[in-house]
PDB file of C-alpha atoms and ligand atoms in Angstrom:
ATOM      1  CA  UNK A1498    -145.588 -93.456  51.408  1.00 70.00           C
ATOM      2  CA  UNK A1499    -148.818 -91.531  51.248  1.00 87.00           C
ATOM      3  CA  UNK A1500    -148.556 -87.774  51.230  1.00 93.00           C
ATOM      4  CA  UNK A1501    -150.329 -87.572  54.626  1.00 94.00           C
ATOM      5  CA  UNK A1502    -147.471 -89.519  56.183  1.00 96.00           C
ATOM      6  CA  UNK A1503    -144.994 -86.769  55.271  1.00 97.00           C
ATOM      7  CA  UNK A1504    -147.320 -83.913  56.205  1.00 97.00           C
ATOM      8  CA  UNK A1505    -147.688 -85.522  59.648  1.00 97.00           C
ATOM      9  CA  UNK A1506    -143.925 -85.935  59.979  1.00 97.00           C
ATOM     10  CA  UNK A1507    -143.394 -82.243  59.298  1.00 98.00           C
ATOM     11  CA  UNK A1508    -146.288 -81.178  61.516  1.00 97.00           C
ATOM     12  CA  UNK A1509    -144.929 -83.227  64.424  1.00 97.00           C
ATOM     13  CA  UNK A1510    -141.313 -82.207  63.900  1.00 97.00           C
ATOM     14  CA  UNK A1511    -140.286 -85.810  63.124  1.00 96.00           C
ATOM     15  CA  UNK A1512    -137.562 -84.780  60.714  1.00 96.00           C
ATOM     16  CA  UNK A1513    -134.565 -86.778  61.918  1.00 92.00           C
ATOM     17  CA  UNK A1514    -133.464 -86.918  58.262  1.00 94.00           C
ATOM     18  CA  UNK A1515    -132.735 -83.175  58.201  1.00 96.00           C
ATOM     19  CA  UNK A1516    -129.072 -82.176  58.337  1.00 95.00           C
ATOM     20  CA  UNK A1517    -128.084 -78.769  59.711  1.00 96.00           C
ATOM     21  CA  UNK A1518    -125.041 -78.690  57.458  1.00 97.00           C
ATOM     22  CA  UNK A1519    -124.532 -79.265  53.740  1.00 98.00           C
ATOM     23  CA  UNK A1520    -124.387 -82.961  52.935  1.00 98.00           C
ATOM     24  CA  UNK A1521    -120.776 -84.119  53.100  1.00 97.00           C
ATOM     25  CA  UNK A1522    -121.024 -86.306  49.991  1.00 98.00           C
ATOM     26  CA  UNK A1523    -122.302 -83.340  48.022  1.00 98.00           C
ATOM     27  CA  UNK A1524    -119.288 -81.313  49.161  1.00 98.00           C
ATOM     28  CA  UNK A1525    -116.894 -84.132  48.378  1.00 98.00           C
ATOM     29  CA  UNK A1526    -118.171 -85.389  45.032  1.00 98.00           C
ATOM     30  CA  UNK A1527    -120.041 -82.569  43.287  1.00 98.00           C
ATOM     31  CA  UNK A1528    -116.984 -81.444  41.300  1.00 97.00           C
ATOM     32  CA  UNK A1529    -116.849 -84.850  39.641  1.00 96.00           C
ATOM     33  CA  UNK A1530    -120.019 -83.965  37.746  1.00 97.00           C
ATOM     34  CA  UNK A1531    -118.022 -81.266  35.965  1.00 96.00           C
ATOM     35  CA  UNK A1532    -120.882 -78.819  35.530  1.00 97.00           C
ATOM     36  CA  UNK A1533    -120.728 -75.292  34.208  1.00 97.00           C
ATOM     37  CA  UNK A1534    -121.572 -72.445  36.578  1.00 94.00           C
ATOM     38  CA  UNK A1535    -125.150 -71.355  36.057  1.00 97.00           C
ATOM     39  CA  UNK A1536    -126.346 -74.877  35.194  1.00 98.00           C
ATOM     40  CA  UNK A1537    -129.771 -75.912  36.413  1.00 98.00           C
ATOM     41  CA  UNK A1538    -129.742 -78.506  39.192  1.00 98.00           C
ATOM     42  CA  UNK A1539    -132.755 -80.503  40.362  1.00 98.00           C
ATOM     43  CA  UNK A1540    -133.182 -81.434  44.030  1.00 98.00           C
ATOM     44  CA  UNK A1541    -136.132 -83.840  44.450  1.00 98.00           C
ATOM     45  CA  UNK A1542    -137.975 -84.391  47.771  1.00 98.00           C
ATOM     46  CA  UNK A1543    -135.888 -81.545  49.110  1.00 98.00           C
ATOM     47  CA  UNK A1544    -137.241 -81.007  52.630  1.00 98.00           C
ATOM     48  CA  UNK A1545    -135.576 -77.825  53.887  1.00 98.00           C
ATOM     49  CA  UNK A1546    -132.172 -79.082  52.926  1.00 98.00           C
ATOM     50  CA  UNK A1547    -129.094 -76.866  53.217  1.00 98.00           C
ATOM     51  CA  UNK A1548    -127.893 -78.532  50.023  1.00 98.00           C
ATOM     52  CA  UNK A1549    -130.132 -76.199  48.008  1.00 98.00           C
ATOM     53  CA  UNK A1550    -128.416 -73.209  49.560  1.00 98.00           C
ATOM     54  CA  UNK A1551    -124.935 -74.607  48.959  1.00 98.00           C
ATOM     55  CA  UNK A1552    -125.696 -75.332  45.299  1.00 98.00           C
ATOM     56  CA  UNK A1553    -126.994 -71.796  44.850  1.00 98.00           C
ATOM     57  CA  UNK A1554    -123.876 -70.406  46.532  1.00 97.00           C
ATOM     58  CA  UNK A1555    -121.704 -72.366  44.077  1.00 98.00           C
ATOM     59  CA  UNK A1556    -123.366 -70.435  41.258  1.00 98.00           C
ATOM     60  CA  UNK A1557    -125.956 -72.982  40.147  1.00 98.00           C
ATOM     61  CA  UNK A1558    -129.651 -72.418  39.503  1.00 98.00           C
ATOM     62  CA  UNK A1559    -131.634 -74.754  41.690  1.00 98.00           C
ATOM     63  CA  UNK A1560    -135.027 -76.284  40.987  1.00 98.00           C
ATOM     64  CA  UNK A1561    -136.276 -78.091  44.084  1.00 98.00           C
ATOM     65  CA  UNK A1562    -139.518 -79.851  44.903  1.00 98.00           C
ATOM     66  CA  UNK A1563    -141.080 -80.630  48.265  1.00 98.00           C
ATOM     67  CA  UNK A1564    -144.544 -81.741  49.291  1.00 98.00           C
ATOM     68  CA  UNK A1565    -144.722 -79.918  52.608  1.00 98.00           C
ATOM     69  CA  UNK A1566    -145.339 -76.186  52.492  1.00 98.00           C
ATOM     70  CA  UNK A1567    -144.157 -76.023  56.098  1.00 98.00           C
ATOM     71  CA  UNK A1568    -140.754 -77.313  54.934  1.00 98.00           C
ATOM     72  CA  UNK A1569    -140.558 -74.927  51.986  1.00 98.00           C
ATOM     73  CA  UNK A1570    -141.410 -71.922  54.144  1.00 98.00           C
ATOM     74  CA  UNK A1571    -138.929 -73.037  56.807  1.00 98.00           C
ATOM     75  CA  UNK A1572    -136.208 -73.263  54.159  1.00 98.00           C
ATOM     76  CA  UNK A1573    -136.634 -69.617  53.169  1.00 98.00           C
ATOM     77  CA  UNK A1574    -137.211 -68.313  56.686  1.00 98.00           C
ATOM     78  CA  UNK A1575    -134.338 -70.184  58.340  1.00 98.00           C
ATOM     79  CA  UNK A1576    -131.937 -69.095  55.612  1.00 98.00           C
ATOM     80  CA  UNK A1577    -133.246 -65.521  55.685  1.00 97.00           C
ATOM     81  CA  UNK A1578    -134.042 -65.493  51.971  1.00 98.00           C
ATOM     82  CA  UNK A1579    -136.786 -63.277  50.639  1.00 97.00           C
ATOM     83  CA  UNK A1580    -139.123 -64.897  48.129  1.00 98.00           C
ATOM     84  CA  UNK A1581    -142.115 -64.409  45.880  1.00 98.00           C
ATOM     85  CA  UNK A1582    -144.807 -67.014  45.249  1.00 98.00           C
ATOM     86  CA  UNK A1583    -146.837 -68.014  42.228  1.00 98.00           C
ATOM     87  CA  UNK A1584    -149.605 -70.583  41.982  1.00 97.00           C
ATOM     88  CA  UNK A1585    -149.108 -72.608  38.794  1.00 96.00           C
ATOM     89  CA  UNK A1586    -151.069 -75.753  37.962  1.00 93.00           C
ATOM     90  CA  UNK A1587    -150.649 -78.125  40.924  1.00 93.00           C
ATOM     91  CA  UNK A1588    -147.812 -76.164  42.506  1.00 98.00           C
ATOM     92  CA  UNK A1589    -147.008 -73.109  44.530  1.00 98.00           C
ATOM     93  CA  UNK A1590    -143.646 -71.929  43.241  1.00 98.00           C
ATOM     94  CA  UNK A1591    -141.475 -70.102  45.766  1.00 98.00           C
ATOM     95  CA  UNK A1592    -138.833 -68.026  43.985  1.00 98.00           C
ATOM     96  CA  UNK A1593    -135.683 -66.420  45.311  1.00 98.00           C
ATOM     97  CA  UNK A1594    -132.375 -65.541  43.594  1.00 96.00           C
ATOM     98  CA  UNK A1595    -131.417 -68.636  41.576  1.00 98.00           C
ATOM     99  CA  UNK A1596    -133.872 -70.870  43.424  1.00 98.00           C
ATOM    100  CA  UNK A1597    -137.230 -72.101  42.167  1.00 98.00           C
ATOM    101  CA  UNK A1598    -138.775 -74.188  44.916  1.00 98.00           C
ATOM    102  CA  UNK A1599    -141.881 -76.105  43.807  1.00 98.00           C
ATOM    103  CA  UNK A1600    -144.243 -76.914  46.629  1.00 98.00           C
ATOM    104  CA  UNK A1601    -146.287 -79.909  45.513  1.00 98.00           C
ATOM    105  CA  UNK A1602    -146.041 -83.531  44.480  1.00 98.00           C
ATOM    106  CA  UNK A1603    -142.980 -84.750  42.570  1.00 98.00           C
ATOM    107  CA  UNK A1604    -145.232 -87.097  40.600  1.00 98.00           C
ATOM    108  CA  UNK A1605    -147.112 -84.083  39.170  1.00 97.00           C
ATOM    109  CA  UNK A1606    -143.984 -82.493  37.684  1.00 98.00           C
ATOM    110  CA  UNK A1607    -143.863 -82.054  33.930  1.00 97.00           C
ATOM    111  CA  UNK A1608    -141.044 -82.118  31.417  1.00 96.00           C
ATOM    112  CA  UNK A1609    -141.126 -78.388  30.693  1.00 96.00           C
ATOM    113  CA  UNK A1610    -140.090 -77.578  34.287  1.00 96.00           C
ATOM    114  CA  UNK A1611    -136.985 -79.740  33.899  1.00 97.00           C
ATOM    115  CA  UNK A1612    -136.038 -78.857  30.328  1.00 96.00           C
ATOM    116  CA  UNK A1613    -132.681 -77.243  31.212  1.00 97.00           C
ATOM    117  CA  UNK A1614    -131.657 -79.443  34.123  1.00 98.00           C
ATOM    118  CA  UNK A1615    -128.059 -80.679  33.888  1.00 98.00           C
ATOM    119  CA  UNK A1616    -127.830 -82.651  37.119  1.00 98.00           C
ATOM    120  CA  UNK A1617    -129.797 -84.107  40.021  1.00 98.00           C
ATOM    121  CA  UNK A1618    -128.765 -84.379  43.651  1.00 98.00           C
ATOM    122  CA  UNK A1619    -130.772 -87.139  45.331  1.00 98.00           C
ATOM    123  CA  UNK A1620    -130.111 -87.458  49.039  1.00 98.00           C
ATOM    124  CA  UNK A1621    -132.863 -89.236  50.989  1.00 97.00           C
ATOM    125  CA  UNK A1622    -135.353 -89.137  48.096  1.00 98.00           C
ATOM    126  CA  UNK A1623    -135.154 -92.596  46.512  1.00 98.00           C
ATOM    127  CA  UNK A1624    -134.648 -94.137  49.944  1.00 98.00           C
ATOM    128  CA  UNK A1625    -137.682 -92.276  51.306  1.00 97.00           C
ATOM    129  CA  UNK A1626    -139.936 -94.488  49.173  1.00 97.00           C
ATOM    130  CA  UNK A1627    -141.081 -98.116  49.436  1.00 97.00           C
ATOM    131  CA  UNK A1628    -140.108-100.486  46.587  1.00 97.00           C
ATOM    132  CA  UNK A1629    -143.095-100.020  44.245  1.00 97.00           C
ATOM    133  CA  UNK A1630    -142.890 -96.255  44.577  1.00 97.00           C
ATOM    134  CA  UNK A1631    -139.156 -96.316  43.793  1.00 98.00           C
ATOM    135  CA  UNK A1632    -139.989 -97.810  40.419  1.00 98.00           C
ATOM    136  CA  UNK A1633    -142.496 -95.005  39.776  1.00 98.00           C
ATOM    137  CA  UNK A1634    -139.912 -92.454  40.912  1.00 98.00           C
ATOM    138  CA  UNK A1635    -137.488 -93.740  38.276  1.00 98.00           C
ATOM    139  CA  UNK A1636    -140.191 -93.870  35.586  1.00 97.00           C
ATOM    140  CA  UNK A1637    -140.899 -90.234  36.339  1.00 98.00           C
ATOM    141  CA  UNK A1638    -137.198 -89.420  36.038  1.00 97.00           C
ATOM    142  CA  UNK A1639    -137.248 -91.034  32.587  1.00 95.00           C
ATOM    143  CA  UNK A1640    -140.294 -88.961  31.692  1.00 97.00           C
ATOM    144  CA  UNK A1641    -139.138 -85.534  32.859  1.00 97.00           C
ATOM    145  CA  UNK A1642    -135.334 -85.440  33.083  1.00 97.00           C
ATOM    146  CA  UNK A1643    -133.285 -84.577  29.977  1.00 97.00           C
ATOM    147  CA  UNK A1644    -131.211 -87.610  28.953  1.00 94.00           C
ATOM    148  CA  UNK A1645    -127.952 -85.734  29.296  1.00 93.00           C
ATOM    149  CA  UNK A1646    -128.468 -84.887  32.977  1.00 97.00           C
ATOM    150  CA  UNK A1647    -126.128 -86.523  35.479  1.00 98.00           C
ATOM    151  CA  UNK A1648    -127.262 -87.842  38.845  1.00 98.00           C
ATOM    152  CA  UNK A1649    -125.469 -87.883  42.195  1.00 98.00           C
ATOM    153  CA  UNK A1650    -127.342 -90.384  44.360  1.00 98.00           C
ATOM    154  CA  UNK A1651    -126.916 -91.208  48.052  1.00 98.00           C
ATOM    155  CA  UNK A1652    -128.504 -94.435  49.306  1.00 98.00           C
ATOM    156  CA  UNK A1653    -128.605 -96.442  52.521  1.00 98.00           C
ATOM    157  CA  UNK A1654    -128.198-100.159  52.946  1.00 98.00           C
ATOM    158  CA  UNK A1655    -129.161-102.089  56.071  1.00 98.00           C
ATOM    159  CA  UNK A1656    -130.934-105.391  56.842  1.00 97.00           C
ATOM    160  CA  UNK A1657    -134.485-104.345  55.880  1.00 97.00           C
ATOM    161  CA  UNK A1658    -136.040-106.943  58.218  1.00 96.00           C
ATOM    162  CA  UNK A1659    -134.543-105.094  61.213  1.00 97.00           C
ATOM    163  CA  UNK A1660    -136.509-101.890  60.637  1.00 95.00           C
ATOM    164  CA  UNK A1661    -139.438-100.529  58.653  1.00 94.00           C
ATOM    165  CA  UNK A1662    -138.619 -97.605  56.384  1.00 94.00           C
ATOM    166  CA  UNK A1663    -138.400 -94.801  55.694  1.00 96.00           C
ATOM    167  CA  UNK A1664    -135.510 -94.584  55.227  1.00 96.00           C
ATOM    168  CA  UNK A1665    -135.603 -97.784  53.181  1.00 98.00           C
ATOM    169  CA  UNK A1666    -132.644 -99.966  52.373  1.00 98.00           C
ATOM    170  CA  UNK A1667    -131.895 -99.739  48.654  1.00 98.00           C
ATOM    171  CA  UNK A1668    -129.281-102.282  47.634  1.00 98.00           C
ATOM    172  CA  UNK A1669    -126.712-101.806  44.903  1.00 98.00           C
ATOM    173  CA  UNK A1670    -128.510-104.441  42.794  1.00 98.00           C
ATOM    174  CA  UNK A1671    -131.671-102.403  42.846  1.00 98.00           C
ATOM    175  CA  UNK A1672    -129.865 -99.183  41.927  1.00 98.00           C
ATOM    176  CA  UNK A1673    -128.399-101.048  38.955  1.00 98.00           C
ATOM    177  CA  UNK A1674    -131.754-102.539  37.956  1.00 98.00           C
ATOM    178  CA  UNK A1675    -133.530 -99.206  38.198  1.00 98.00           C
ATOM    179  CA  UNK A1676    -130.988 -97.104  36.344  1.00 97.00           C
ATOM    180  CA  UNK A1677    -129.088 -99.441  33.996  1.00 96.00           C
ATOM    181  CA  UNK A1678    -131.542 -98.830  31.143  1.00 95.00           C
ATOM    182  CA  UNK A1679    -129.895 -95.494  30.415  1.00 95.00           C
ATOM    183  CA  UNK A1680    -127.103 -94.770  32.816  1.00 97.00           C
ATOM    184  CA  UNK A1681    -123.520 -95.759  33.428  1.00 97.00           C
ATOM    185  CA  UNK A1682    -123.374 -96.141  37.184  1.00 98.00           C
ATOM    186  CA  UNK A1683    -120.228 -95.674  39.251  1.00 98.00           C
ATOM    187  CA  UNK A1684    -120.051 -96.312  42.983  1.00 98.00           C
ATOM    188  CA  UNK A1685    -117.948 -93.461  44.356  1.00 98.00           C
ATOM    189  CA  UNK A1686    -117.879 -94.333  48.008  1.00 97.00           C
ATOM    190  CA  UNK A1687    -119.426 -96.418  50.743  1.00 97.00           C
ATOM    191  CA  UNK A1688    -119.303 -95.570  54.392  1.00 96.00           C
ATOM    192  CA  UNK A1689    -120.446 -97.319  57.572  1.00 96.00           C
ATOM    193  CA  UNK A1690    -122.627 -94.725  59.315  1.00 96.00           C
ATOM    194  CA  UNK A1691    -124.222 -96.800  62.092  1.00 96.00           C
ATOM    195  CA  UNK A1692    -121.997 -95.531  64.909  1.00 95.00           C
ATOM    196  CA  UNK A1693    -122.917 -91.912  64.172  1.00 92.00           C
ATOM    197  CA  UNK A1694    -126.661 -92.694  64.045  1.00 92.00           C
ATOM    198  CA  UNK A1695    -127.682 -93.806  67.551  1.00 93.00           C
ATOM    199  CA  UNK A1696    -131.398 -93.470  66.639  1.00 91.00           C
ATOM    200  CA  UNK A1697    -130.965 -96.401  64.231  1.00 94.00           C
ATOM    201  CA  UNK A1698    -128.980 -98.443  66.758  1.00 94.00           C
ATOM    202  CA  UNK A1699    -131.919 -97.905  69.141  1.00 94.00           C
ATOM    203  CA  UNK A1700    -134.239 -99.287  66.453  1.00 93.00           C
ATOM    204  CA  UNK A1701    -132.197-102.495  66.351  1.00 94.00           C
ATOM    205  CA  UNK A1702    -130.009-102.036  63.292  1.00 96.00           C
ATOM    206  CA  UNK A1703    -126.722-103.928  63.331  1.00 96.00           C
ATOM    207  CA  UNK A1704    -125.332-102.460  60.124  1.00 96.00           C
ATOM    208  CA  UNK A1705    -125.935 -99.359  58.086  1.00 97.00           C
ATOM    209  CA  UNK A1706    -124.002 -98.234  55.033  1.00 98.00           C
ATOM    210  CA  UNK A1707    -124.362 -95.127  52.945  1.00 98.00           C
ATOM    211  CA  UNK A1708    -123.402 -95.457  49.299  1.00 98.00           C
ATOM    212  CA  UNK A1709    -122.788 -92.688  46.818  1.00 98.00           C
ATOM    213  CA  UNK A1710    -123.224 -93.165  43.083  1.00 98.00           C
ATOM    214  CA  UNK A1711    -122.687 -90.967  40.084  1.00 98.00           C
ATOM    215  CA  UNK A1712    -124.690 -91.763  36.975  1.00 98.00           C
ATOM    216  CA  UNK A1713    -124.524 -90.449  33.466  1.00 97.00           C
ATOM    217  CA  UNK A1714    -126.039 -91.352  30.143  1.00 96.00           C
ATOM    218  CA  UNK A1715    -124.478 -94.446  28.581  1.00 93.00           C
ATOM    219  CA  UNK A1716    -122.119 -93.570  25.747  1.00 87.00           C
ATOM    220  CA  UNK A1717    -123.972 -96.041  23.510  1.00 80.00           C
ATOM    221  CA  UNK A1718    -127.210 -94.063  23.988  1.00 81.00           C
ATOM    222  CA  UNK A1719    -125.671 -90.579  23.683  1.00 71.00           C
ATOM    223  CA  UNK A1720    -124.280 -91.544  20.219  1.00 66.00           C
ATOM    224  CA  UNK A1721    -127.693 -92.624  18.904  1.00 63.00           C
TER     225      UNK A1721
HETATM  226  C1  SAM B2179    -136.386 -88.198  53.900  1.00 57.58           C
HETATM  227  S1  SAM B2179    -136.890 -86.577  53.526  1.00 57.58           S
HETATM  228  C2  SAM B2179    -135.425 -85.957  52.706  1.00 57.58           C
HETATM  229  C3  SAM B2179    -135.403 -84.472  52.565  1.00 57.58           C
HETATM  230  C4  SAM B2179    -134.116 -83.908  51.937  1.00 57.58           C
HETATM  231  N1  SAM B2179    -133.774 -84.558  50.694  1.00 57.58           N
HETATM  232  C5  SAM B2179    -132.971 -83.947  52.902  1.00 57.58           C
HETATM  233  O1  SAM B2179    -131.930 -84.478  52.545  1.00 57.58           O
HETATM  234  O2  SAM B2179    -133.121 -83.428  54.019  1.00 57.58           O
HETATM  235  C6  SAM B2179    -138.022 -86.837  52.209  1.00 57.58           C
HETATM  236  C7  SAM B2179    -138.791 -85.594  51.847  1.00 57.58           C
HETATM  237  O3  SAM B2179    -139.577 -85.851  50.689  1.00 57.58           O
HETATM  238  C8  SAM B2179    -140.813 -85.202  50.805  1.00 57.58           C
HETATM  239  N2  SAM B2179    -141.718 -85.934  49.904  1.00 57.58           N
HETATM  240  C9  SAM B2179    -142.214 -87.175  50.075  1.00 57.58           C
HETATM  241  N3  SAM B2179    -142.962 -87.536  49.047  1.00 57.58           N
HETATM  242  C10 SAM B2179    -142.946 -86.501  48.175  1.00 57.58           C
HETATM  243  C11 SAM B2179    -143.538 -86.269  46.906  1.00 57.58           C
HETATM  244  N4  SAM B2179    -144.307 -87.204  46.323  1.00 57.58           N
HETATM  245  N5  SAM B2179    -143.318 -85.098  46.289  1.00 57.58           N
HETATM  246  C12 SAM B2179    -142.531 -84.140  46.874  1.00 57.58           C
HETATM  247  N6  SAM B2179    -141.940 -84.311  48.070  1.00 57.58           N
HETATM  248  C13 SAM B2179    -142.137 -85.468  48.717  1.00 57.58           C
HETATM  249  C14 SAM B2179    -141.152 -85.308  52.276  1.00 57.58           C
HETATM  250  O4  SAM B2179    -142.076 -84.320  52.710  1.00 57.58           O
HETATM  251  C15 SAM B2179    -139.776 -85.146  52.912  1.00 57.58           C
HETATM  252  O5  SAM B2179    -139.513 -83.803  53.242  1.00 57.58           O
END
């Protein structure tokens, strides 16, 4: 998707993807990543997600990125968090206690920003992108994310011919193809979410699954 697409979505309040509560898969599965308090966590394409706040409240240091300044500002205002800002390279960095929120383009991020990241929470990031862009998203992960970082990924699967994305359907095969170069991938859970998403029933979907994966560096690579 072009950046204008997302700026328009935010400007027009078309943010059906936003959840007013912390993501339930994050709550349910985060412990499985077995991370030390104080670890740095990366939240890509973050919107104004409550997940950032929850991660901070669990004692983690969150690095988030979001294209829309409207979303970043809304995050701090709606959660009543004070912040400072700094313009650095292509980004405006909004800082609050244990949160560094980069306003700018994910594809402009550099390795130094991510040097200490121990885990990624991707909800509605990979699936926000069309197929070619998903490949670039993963290439960028390879470029900037430390090898040892774990990833908790939430995807959606539905018959792609029934609806144009975003959100896009990202099948298990594709997750494996994208990430099997480095990661051991475990499917933690799949859940039929169509009944609780009338807006997708209205768009003609007959099936919609959410799948949750945890990924970590393959043992064969970590021994190298
Ligand atoms: C589907 S929303 C998901 C937001 C959030 N993860 C959540 O769960 O609510 C995708 C978000 O990614 C942002 N986005 C899209 N492309 C981006 C890019 N290249 N860099 C940074 N953010 C981007 C959009 O503005 C949008 O807020």
